Coordinates of C-alpha atoms in Angstrom, one line a residue:
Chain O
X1 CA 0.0 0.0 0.0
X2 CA 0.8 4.1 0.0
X3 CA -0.2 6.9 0.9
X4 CA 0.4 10.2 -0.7
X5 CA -1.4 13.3 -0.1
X6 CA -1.2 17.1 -2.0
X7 CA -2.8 20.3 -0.8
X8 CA -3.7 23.0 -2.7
X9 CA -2.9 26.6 -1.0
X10 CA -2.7 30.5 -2.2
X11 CA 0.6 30.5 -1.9
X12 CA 1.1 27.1 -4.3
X13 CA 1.2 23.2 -3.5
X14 CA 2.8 21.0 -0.9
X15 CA 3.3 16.8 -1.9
X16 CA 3.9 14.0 0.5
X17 CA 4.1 10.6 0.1
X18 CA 5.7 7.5 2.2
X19 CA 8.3 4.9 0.6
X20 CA 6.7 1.3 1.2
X21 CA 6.2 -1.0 -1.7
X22 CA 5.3 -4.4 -0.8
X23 CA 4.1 -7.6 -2.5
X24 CA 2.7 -10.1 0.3
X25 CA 4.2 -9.1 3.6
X26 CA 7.6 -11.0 3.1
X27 CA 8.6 -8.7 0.0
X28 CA 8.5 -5.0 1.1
X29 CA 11.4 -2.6 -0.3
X30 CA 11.6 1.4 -0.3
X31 CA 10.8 3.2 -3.5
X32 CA 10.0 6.5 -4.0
X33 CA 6.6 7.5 -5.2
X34 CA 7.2 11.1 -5.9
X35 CA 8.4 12.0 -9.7
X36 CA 9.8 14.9 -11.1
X37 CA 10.3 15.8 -14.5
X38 CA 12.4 17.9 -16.3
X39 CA 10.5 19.9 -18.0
X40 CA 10.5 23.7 -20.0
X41 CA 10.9 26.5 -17.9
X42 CA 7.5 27.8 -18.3
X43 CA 5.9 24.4 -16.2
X44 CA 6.8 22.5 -13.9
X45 CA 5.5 18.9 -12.7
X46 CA 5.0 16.3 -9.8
X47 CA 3.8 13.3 -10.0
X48 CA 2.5 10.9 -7.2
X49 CA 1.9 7.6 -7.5
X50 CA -0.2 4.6 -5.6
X51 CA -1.1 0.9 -7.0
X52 CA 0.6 -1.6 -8.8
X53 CA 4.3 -1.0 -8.7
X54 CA 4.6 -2.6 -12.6
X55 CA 1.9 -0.3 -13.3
X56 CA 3.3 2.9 -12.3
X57 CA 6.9 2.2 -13.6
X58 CA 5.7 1.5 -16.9
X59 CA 3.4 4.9 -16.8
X60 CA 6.7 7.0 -15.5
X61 CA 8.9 5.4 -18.2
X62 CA 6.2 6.1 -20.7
X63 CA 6.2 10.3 -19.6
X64 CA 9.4 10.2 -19.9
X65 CA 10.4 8.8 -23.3
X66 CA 7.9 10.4 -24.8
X67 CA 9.4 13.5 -23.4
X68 CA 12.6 12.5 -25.2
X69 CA 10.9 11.3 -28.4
X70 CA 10.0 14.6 -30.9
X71 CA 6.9 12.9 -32.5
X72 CA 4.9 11.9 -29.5
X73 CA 1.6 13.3 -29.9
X74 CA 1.5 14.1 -26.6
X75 CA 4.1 15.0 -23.8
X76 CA 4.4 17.0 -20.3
X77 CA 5.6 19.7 -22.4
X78 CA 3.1 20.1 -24.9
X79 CA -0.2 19.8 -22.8
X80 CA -1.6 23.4 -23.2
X81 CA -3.0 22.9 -19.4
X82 CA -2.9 21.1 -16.8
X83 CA -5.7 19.0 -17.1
X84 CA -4.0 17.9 -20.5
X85 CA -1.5 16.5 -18.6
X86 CA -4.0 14.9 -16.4
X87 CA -5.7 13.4 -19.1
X88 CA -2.8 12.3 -20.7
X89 CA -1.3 10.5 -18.1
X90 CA -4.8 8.8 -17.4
X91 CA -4.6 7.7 -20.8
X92 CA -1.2 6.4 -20.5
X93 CA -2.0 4.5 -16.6
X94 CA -5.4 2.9 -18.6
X95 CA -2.7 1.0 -21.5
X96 CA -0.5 0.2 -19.2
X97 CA -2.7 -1.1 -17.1
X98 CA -4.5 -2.9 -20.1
X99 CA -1.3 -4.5 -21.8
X100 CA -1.4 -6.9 -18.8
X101 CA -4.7 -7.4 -17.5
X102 CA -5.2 -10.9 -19.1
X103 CA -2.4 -12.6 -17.4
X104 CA -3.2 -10.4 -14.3
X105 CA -6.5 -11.8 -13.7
X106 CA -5.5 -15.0 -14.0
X107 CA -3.2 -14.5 -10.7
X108 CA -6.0 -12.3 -9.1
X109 CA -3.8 -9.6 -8.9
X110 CA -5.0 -6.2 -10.0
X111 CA -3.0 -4.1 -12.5
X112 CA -4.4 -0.7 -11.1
X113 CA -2.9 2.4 -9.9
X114 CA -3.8 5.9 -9.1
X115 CA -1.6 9.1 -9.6
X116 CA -1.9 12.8 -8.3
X117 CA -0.5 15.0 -11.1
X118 CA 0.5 18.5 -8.8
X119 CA 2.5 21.7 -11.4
X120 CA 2.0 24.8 -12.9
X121 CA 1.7 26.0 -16.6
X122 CA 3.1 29.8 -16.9
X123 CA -0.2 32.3 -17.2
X124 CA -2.3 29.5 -15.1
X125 CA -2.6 29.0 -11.4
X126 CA -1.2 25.5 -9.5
X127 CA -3.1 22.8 -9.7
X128 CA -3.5 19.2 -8.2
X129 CA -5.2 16.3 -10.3
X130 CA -6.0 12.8 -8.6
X131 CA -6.1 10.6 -11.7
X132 CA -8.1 7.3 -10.8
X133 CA -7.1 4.1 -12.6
X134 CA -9.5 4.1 -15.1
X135 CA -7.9 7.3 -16.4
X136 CA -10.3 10.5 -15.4
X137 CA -9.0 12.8 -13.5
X138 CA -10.8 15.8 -10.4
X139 CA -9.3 18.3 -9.2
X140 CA -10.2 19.5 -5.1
X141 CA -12.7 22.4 -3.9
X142 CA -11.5 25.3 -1.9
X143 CA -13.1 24.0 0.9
X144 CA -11.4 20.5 0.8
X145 CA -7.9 22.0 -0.8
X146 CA -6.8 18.4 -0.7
X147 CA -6.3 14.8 -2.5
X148 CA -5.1 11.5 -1.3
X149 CA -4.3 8.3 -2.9
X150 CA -3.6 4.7 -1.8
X151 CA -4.0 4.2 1.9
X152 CA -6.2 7.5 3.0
X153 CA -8.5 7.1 5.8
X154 CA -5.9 6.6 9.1
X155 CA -4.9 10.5 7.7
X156 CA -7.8 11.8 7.0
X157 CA -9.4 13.4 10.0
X158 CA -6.2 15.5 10.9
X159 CA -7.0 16.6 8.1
X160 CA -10.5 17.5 8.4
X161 CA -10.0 19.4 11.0
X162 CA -7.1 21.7 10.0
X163 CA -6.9 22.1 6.7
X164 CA -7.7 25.4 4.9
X165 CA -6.3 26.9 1.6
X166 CA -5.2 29.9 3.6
X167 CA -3.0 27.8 5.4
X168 CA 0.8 28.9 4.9
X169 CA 2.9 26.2 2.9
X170 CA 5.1 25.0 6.1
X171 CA 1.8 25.0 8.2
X172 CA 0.3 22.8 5.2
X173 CA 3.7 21.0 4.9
X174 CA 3.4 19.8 8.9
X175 CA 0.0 18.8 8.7
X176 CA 1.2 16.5 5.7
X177 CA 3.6 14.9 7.8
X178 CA 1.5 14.5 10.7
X179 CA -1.3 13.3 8.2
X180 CA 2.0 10.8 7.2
X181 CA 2.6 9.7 10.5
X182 CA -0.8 8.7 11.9
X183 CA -1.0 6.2 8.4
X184 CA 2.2 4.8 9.3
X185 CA 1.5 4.1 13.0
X186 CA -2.2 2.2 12.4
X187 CA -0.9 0.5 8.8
X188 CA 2.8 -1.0 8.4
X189 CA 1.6 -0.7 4.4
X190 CA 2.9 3.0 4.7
X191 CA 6.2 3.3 5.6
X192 CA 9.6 5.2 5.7
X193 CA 11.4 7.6 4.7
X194 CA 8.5 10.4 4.0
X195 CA 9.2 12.8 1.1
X196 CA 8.1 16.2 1.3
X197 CA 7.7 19.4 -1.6
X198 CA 6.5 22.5 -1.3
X199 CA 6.0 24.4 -4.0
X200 CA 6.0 28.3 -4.5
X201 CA 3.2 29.6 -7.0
X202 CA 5.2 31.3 -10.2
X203 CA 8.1 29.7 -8.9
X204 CA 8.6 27.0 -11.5
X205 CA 11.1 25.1 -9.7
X206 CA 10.9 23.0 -6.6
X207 CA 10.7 25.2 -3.1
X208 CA 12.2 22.9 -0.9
X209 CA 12.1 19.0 -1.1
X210 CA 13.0 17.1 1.9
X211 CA 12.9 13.4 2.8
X212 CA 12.7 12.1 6.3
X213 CA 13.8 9.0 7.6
X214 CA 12.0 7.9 10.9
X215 CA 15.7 8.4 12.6
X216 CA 15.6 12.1 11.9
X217 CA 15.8 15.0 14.3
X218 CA 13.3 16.8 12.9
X219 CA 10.8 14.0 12.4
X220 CA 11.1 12.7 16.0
X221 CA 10.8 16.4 16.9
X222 CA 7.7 16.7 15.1
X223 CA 6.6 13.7 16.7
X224 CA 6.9 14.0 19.7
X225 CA 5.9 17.5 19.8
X226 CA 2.4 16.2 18.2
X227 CA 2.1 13.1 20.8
X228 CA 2.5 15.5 23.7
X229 CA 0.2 17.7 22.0
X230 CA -2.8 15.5 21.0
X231 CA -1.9 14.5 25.2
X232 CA -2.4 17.9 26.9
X233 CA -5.8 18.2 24.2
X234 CA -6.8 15.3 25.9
X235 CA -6.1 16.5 29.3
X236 CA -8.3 19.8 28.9
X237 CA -11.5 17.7 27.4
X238 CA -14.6 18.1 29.4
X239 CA -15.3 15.8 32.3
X240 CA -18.0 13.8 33.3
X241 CA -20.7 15.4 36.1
X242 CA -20.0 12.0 38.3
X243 CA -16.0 13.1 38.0
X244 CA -15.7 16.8 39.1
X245 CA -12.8 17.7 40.6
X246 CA -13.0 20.4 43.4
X247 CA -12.5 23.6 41.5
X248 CA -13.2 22.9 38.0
X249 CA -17.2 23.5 36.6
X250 CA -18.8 20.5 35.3
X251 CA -20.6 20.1 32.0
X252 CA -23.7 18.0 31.4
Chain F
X1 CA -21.7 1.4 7.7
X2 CA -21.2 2.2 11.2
X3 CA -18.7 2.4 13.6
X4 CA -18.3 0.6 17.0
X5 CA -15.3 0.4 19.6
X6 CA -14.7 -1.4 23.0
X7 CA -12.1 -0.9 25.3
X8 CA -10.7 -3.3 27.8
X9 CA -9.2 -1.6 31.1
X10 CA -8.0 -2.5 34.2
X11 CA -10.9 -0.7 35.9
X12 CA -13.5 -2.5 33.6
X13 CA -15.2 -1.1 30.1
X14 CA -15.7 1.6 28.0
X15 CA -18.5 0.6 25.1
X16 CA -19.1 3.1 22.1
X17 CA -21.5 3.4 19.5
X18 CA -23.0 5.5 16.2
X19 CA -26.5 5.2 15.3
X20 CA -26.7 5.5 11.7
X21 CA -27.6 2.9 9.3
X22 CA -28.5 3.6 5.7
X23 CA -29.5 1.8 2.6
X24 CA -27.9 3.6 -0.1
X25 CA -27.7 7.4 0.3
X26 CA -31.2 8.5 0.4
X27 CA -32.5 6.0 3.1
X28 CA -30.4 6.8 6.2
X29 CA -31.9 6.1 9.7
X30 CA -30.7 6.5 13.3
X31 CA -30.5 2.9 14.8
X32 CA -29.0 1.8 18.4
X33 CA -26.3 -0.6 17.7
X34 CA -25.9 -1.0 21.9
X35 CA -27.8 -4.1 22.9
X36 CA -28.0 -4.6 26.6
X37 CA -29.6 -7.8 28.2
X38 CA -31.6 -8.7 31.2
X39 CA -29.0 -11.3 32.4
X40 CA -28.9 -13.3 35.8
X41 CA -27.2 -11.2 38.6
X42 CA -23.6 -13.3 38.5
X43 CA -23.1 -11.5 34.6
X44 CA -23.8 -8.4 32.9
X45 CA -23.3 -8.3 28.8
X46 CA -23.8 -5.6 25.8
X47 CA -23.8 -6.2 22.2
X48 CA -22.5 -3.8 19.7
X49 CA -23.3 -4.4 16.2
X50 CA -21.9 -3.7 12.4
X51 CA -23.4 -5.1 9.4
X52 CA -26.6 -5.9 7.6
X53 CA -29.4 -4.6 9.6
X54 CA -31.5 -7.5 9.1
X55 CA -28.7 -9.9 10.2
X56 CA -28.2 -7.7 13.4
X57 CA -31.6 -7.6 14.2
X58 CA -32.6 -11.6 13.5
X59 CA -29.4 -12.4 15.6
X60 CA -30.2 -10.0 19.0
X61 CA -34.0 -11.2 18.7
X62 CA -33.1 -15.3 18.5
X63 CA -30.5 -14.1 21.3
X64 CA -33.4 -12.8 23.3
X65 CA -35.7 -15.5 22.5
X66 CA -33.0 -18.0 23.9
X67 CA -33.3 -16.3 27.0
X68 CA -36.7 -16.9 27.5
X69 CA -36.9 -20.4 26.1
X70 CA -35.9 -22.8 28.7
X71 CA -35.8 -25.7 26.5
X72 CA -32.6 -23.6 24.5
X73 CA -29.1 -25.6 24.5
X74 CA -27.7 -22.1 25.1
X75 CA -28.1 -19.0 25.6
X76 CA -26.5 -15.9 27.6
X77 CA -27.5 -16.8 31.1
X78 CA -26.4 -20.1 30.7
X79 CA -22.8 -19.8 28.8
X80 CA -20.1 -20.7 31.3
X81 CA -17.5 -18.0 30.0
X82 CA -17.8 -14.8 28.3
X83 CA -15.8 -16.5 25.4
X84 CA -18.4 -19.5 24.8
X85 CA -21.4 -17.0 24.8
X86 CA -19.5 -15.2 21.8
X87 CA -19.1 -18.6 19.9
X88 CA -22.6 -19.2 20.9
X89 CA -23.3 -14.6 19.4
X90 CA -21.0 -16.4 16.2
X91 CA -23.4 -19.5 15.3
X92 CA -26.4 -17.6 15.6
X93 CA -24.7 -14.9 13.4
X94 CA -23.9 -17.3 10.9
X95 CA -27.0 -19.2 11.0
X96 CA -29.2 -15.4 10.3
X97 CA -26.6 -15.0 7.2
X98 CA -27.3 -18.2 6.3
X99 CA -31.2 -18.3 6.1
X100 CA -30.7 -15.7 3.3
X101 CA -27.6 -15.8 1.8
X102 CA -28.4 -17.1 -1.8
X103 CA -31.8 -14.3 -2.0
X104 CA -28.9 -11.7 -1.2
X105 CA -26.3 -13.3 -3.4
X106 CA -28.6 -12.6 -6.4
X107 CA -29.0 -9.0 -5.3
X108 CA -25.4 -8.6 -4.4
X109 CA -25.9 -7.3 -1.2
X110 CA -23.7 -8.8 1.7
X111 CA -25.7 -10.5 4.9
X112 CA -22.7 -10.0 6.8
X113 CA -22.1 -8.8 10.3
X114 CA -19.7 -7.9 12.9
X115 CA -20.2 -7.5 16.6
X116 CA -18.5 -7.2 19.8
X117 CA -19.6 -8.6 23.1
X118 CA -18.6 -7.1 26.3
X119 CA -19.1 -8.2 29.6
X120 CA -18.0 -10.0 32.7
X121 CA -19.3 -13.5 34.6
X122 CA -19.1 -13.5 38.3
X123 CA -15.3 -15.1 39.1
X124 CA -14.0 -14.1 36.0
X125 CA -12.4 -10.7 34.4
X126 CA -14.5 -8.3 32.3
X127 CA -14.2 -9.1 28.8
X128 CA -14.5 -8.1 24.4
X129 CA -15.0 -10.2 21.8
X130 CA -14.6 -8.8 18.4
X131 CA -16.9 -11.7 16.5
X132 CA -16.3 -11.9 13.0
X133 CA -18.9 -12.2 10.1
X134 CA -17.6 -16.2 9.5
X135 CA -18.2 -16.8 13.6
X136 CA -15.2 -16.4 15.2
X137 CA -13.9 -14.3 17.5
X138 CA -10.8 -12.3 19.2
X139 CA -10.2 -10.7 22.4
X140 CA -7.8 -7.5 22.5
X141 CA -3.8 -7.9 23.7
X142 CA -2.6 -5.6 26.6
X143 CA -0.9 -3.9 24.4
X144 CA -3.9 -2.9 22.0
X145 CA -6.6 -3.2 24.5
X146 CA -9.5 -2.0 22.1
X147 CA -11.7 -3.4 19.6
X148 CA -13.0 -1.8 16.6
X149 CA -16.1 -3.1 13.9
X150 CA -17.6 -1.0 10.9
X151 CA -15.8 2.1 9.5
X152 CA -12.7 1.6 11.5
X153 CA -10.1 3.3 9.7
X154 CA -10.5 6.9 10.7
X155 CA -11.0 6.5 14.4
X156 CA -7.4 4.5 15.1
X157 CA -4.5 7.3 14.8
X158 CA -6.2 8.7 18.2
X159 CA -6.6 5.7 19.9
X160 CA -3.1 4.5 18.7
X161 CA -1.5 7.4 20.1
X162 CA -3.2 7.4 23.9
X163 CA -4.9 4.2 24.2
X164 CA -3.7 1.9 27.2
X165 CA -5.0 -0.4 29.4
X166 CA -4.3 2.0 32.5
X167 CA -6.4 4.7 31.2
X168 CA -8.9 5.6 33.6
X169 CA -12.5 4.8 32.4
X170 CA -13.3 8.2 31.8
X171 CA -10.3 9.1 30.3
X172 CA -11.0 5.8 27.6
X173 CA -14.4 7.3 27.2
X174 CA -13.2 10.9 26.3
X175 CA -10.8 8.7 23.6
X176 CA -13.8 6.8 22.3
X177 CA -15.8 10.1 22.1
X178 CA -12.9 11.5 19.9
X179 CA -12.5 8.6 18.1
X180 CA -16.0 8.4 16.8
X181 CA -15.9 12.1 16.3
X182 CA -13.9 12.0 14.2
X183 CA -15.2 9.2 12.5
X184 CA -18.3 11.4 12.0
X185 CA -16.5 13.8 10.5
X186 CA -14.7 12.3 7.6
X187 CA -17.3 9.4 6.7
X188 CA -21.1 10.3 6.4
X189 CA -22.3 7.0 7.0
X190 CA -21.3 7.3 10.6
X191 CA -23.4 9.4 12.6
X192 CA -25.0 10.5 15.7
X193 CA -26.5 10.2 17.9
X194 CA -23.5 8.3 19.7
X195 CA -24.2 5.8 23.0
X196 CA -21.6 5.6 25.4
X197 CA -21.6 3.2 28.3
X198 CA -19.0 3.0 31.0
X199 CA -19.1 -0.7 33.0
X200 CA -16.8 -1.3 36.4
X201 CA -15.3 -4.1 37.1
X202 CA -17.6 -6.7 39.5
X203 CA -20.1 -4.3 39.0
X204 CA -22.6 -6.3 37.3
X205 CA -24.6 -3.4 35.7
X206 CA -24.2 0.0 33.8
X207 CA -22.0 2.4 35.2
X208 CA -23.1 5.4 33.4
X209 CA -24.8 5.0 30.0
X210 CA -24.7 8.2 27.9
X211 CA -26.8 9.3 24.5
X212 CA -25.1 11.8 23.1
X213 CA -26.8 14.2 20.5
X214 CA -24.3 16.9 18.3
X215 CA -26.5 19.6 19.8
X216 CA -25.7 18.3 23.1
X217 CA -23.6 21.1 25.3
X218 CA -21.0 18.2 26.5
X219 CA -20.3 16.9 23.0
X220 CA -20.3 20.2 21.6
X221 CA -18.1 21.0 24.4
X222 CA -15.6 18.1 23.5
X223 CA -15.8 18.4 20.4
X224 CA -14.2 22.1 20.3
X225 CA -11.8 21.6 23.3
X226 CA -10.3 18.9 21.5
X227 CA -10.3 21.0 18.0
X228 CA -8.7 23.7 20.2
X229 CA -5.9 21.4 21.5
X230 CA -5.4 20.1 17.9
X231 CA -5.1 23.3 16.8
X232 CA -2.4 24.3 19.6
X233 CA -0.8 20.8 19.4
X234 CA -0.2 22.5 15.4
X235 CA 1.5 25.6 16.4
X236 CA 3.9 23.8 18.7
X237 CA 5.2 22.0 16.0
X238 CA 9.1 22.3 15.4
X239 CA 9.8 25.2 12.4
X240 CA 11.2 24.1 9.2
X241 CA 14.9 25.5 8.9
X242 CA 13.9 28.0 6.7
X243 CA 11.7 29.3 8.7
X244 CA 12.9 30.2 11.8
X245 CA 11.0 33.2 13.3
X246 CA 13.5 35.6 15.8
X247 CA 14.5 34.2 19.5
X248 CA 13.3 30.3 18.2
X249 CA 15.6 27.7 17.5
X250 CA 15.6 26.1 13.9
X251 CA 15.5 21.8 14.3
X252 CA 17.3 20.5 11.0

């Protein structure tokens, strides 16, 4: 499993995503799920990816040659907007996806996977795309600034109940990791290290990119900062009418 | 769906529930999924139910009429250990899902259901049972001392992060509360109002039973204490090194 996660803000994008690939529970490895292209300087392009591992290799591989190759059709540099891109890398997950579905079924494995295409076309504003295996492609509202593929629900409800597009990007940025961290401590499908982009709107170029192993200063920082945090919140919730200290009002 | 949790403490209980149940989107209904019983004196037991309503319902009314049948082989006066009376919750489980199985089959529509028992027989420790849909069941570690059926995905980060079997009762209950909070907040099908019943140890009958609407001034209460100390937990979060605002020291 995976889980990566991009936010849409006023002040541009920030991407997340773990490193755990894994094929039964005896084959896990680390691979990164966060893509970057080198593209012309009027665009720039992330891609995330969640799903079958064959299935997004082939789909990155494709991107890229035919950015190499001067009579594709169609490439990261050519799409007009961003939704072109979008739509173009749907098309490319749905025959990569189809070129082995026969033999696939047969094993009961499924060749899907799902991308987030996050970048910026010069003249347009940021964007994020979740592109669902069978090759459309949404964007998110202003009031839920945010996508998630693969494993989304354990880092949801953080969330839910801080997430805003006014947010700043490193406000945004440590809600993604804490978002990150609650996955990987209720599913040992998302694991380390944690990659992390923030990108500045009309920047064209990555802001900062940084990627956390769980044996970082700044991640055990963050996490223990956010354990002893969610503890004191916990310590100042109402109590009970049968358990009123002396001093402190009860609420029925 | 639904969502359900039991915790298993040294002092004794903590039982939690939603009450919505729905039928596609536009036929949603508020249904207790808390079953108590009128048990002999030496036991005290609740039910908590996920699943296909009718299954949940056929299995708590044959459980009731095995109470009242003497001629029964078993029923929940008359099981020896909190364990056998979930095998004996498990076969009548089965047996509802059974009786319709292939009329569902045809419709697609699943007869499962999940439930957990709680409870304690005189000369024995409180108890949960998480009873699957195929009959069996499991009882918590010390380590993870909760149990979770329905939409449980959402609802785990908080309870990974304070959950432990020394918690007071009211300090579970406040976890459960947030739990299914936010719960209700990212998945629609969950919803109030929420039942909340605190049992002590050798007790042999409710503690405190609580039926909590979202108007209510507690849960309201909760609710924005604990967004408040979310939000607070946020702003203690270590700075990014590019980021370091005068007098605060940057964590790289």
């Amino acid at each position: 499993m995976t889980y990566c996660l991009a936010i849409k803000l006023d002040e541009g994008l920030v991407l997340a995503s773990d490193s755990r690939t894994n094929a039964g529970v005896d084959y896990a490895s680390v691979y990164s799920k966060m893509y970057r292209f080198d593209l012309h300087q009027d665009r720039f392009m992330v891609l995330l990816s969640a799903g079958n591992l064959a299935t997004t290799q082939a789909v990155v591989n494709q991107l890229r040659r035919d950015l190499e190759n001067p009579a594709s059709m169609m490439n990261l540099n050519t799409a007009p907007y961003l939704f072109d891109a979008a739509t173009y890398v749907g098309n490319v997950s749905v025959s990569a996806q189809q070129s082995h579905s026969l033999a696939m079924q047969r094993s009961g494995i499924s060749t899907e996977a799902s991308f987030i295409l996050g970048g910026q076309i010069q003249g347009q504003p940021p964007e994020i795309f979740l592109i669902y295996p069978q090759g459309n492609a949404i964007t998110p509202s202003l009031d839920t600034p945010y996508l998630q593929i693969g494993e989304t629900k354990y880092g949801k409800p953080v969330l839910v109940r801080t997430m805003a597009a006014g947010l700043s990007l490193e406000d945004a940025a440590r809600c993604a990791l804490v978002s990150l961290d609650s996955t990987m401590k209720s599913n040992i499908s998302v694991g380390p290290p944690l990659e992390l982009m923030i990108y500045r709107t009309d920047s064209f170029q990555v802001g900062h990119y940084l990627n956390f192993d769980v044996s970082s200063t700044f991640y055990n920082d963050m996490r223990n900062q956010w354990c002893e945090g969610i503890r004191s919140a916990f310590d100042r919730l109402p109590r009970f009418d049968w358990e009123v200290p002396p001093g402190v009002e009860a609420v029925n």
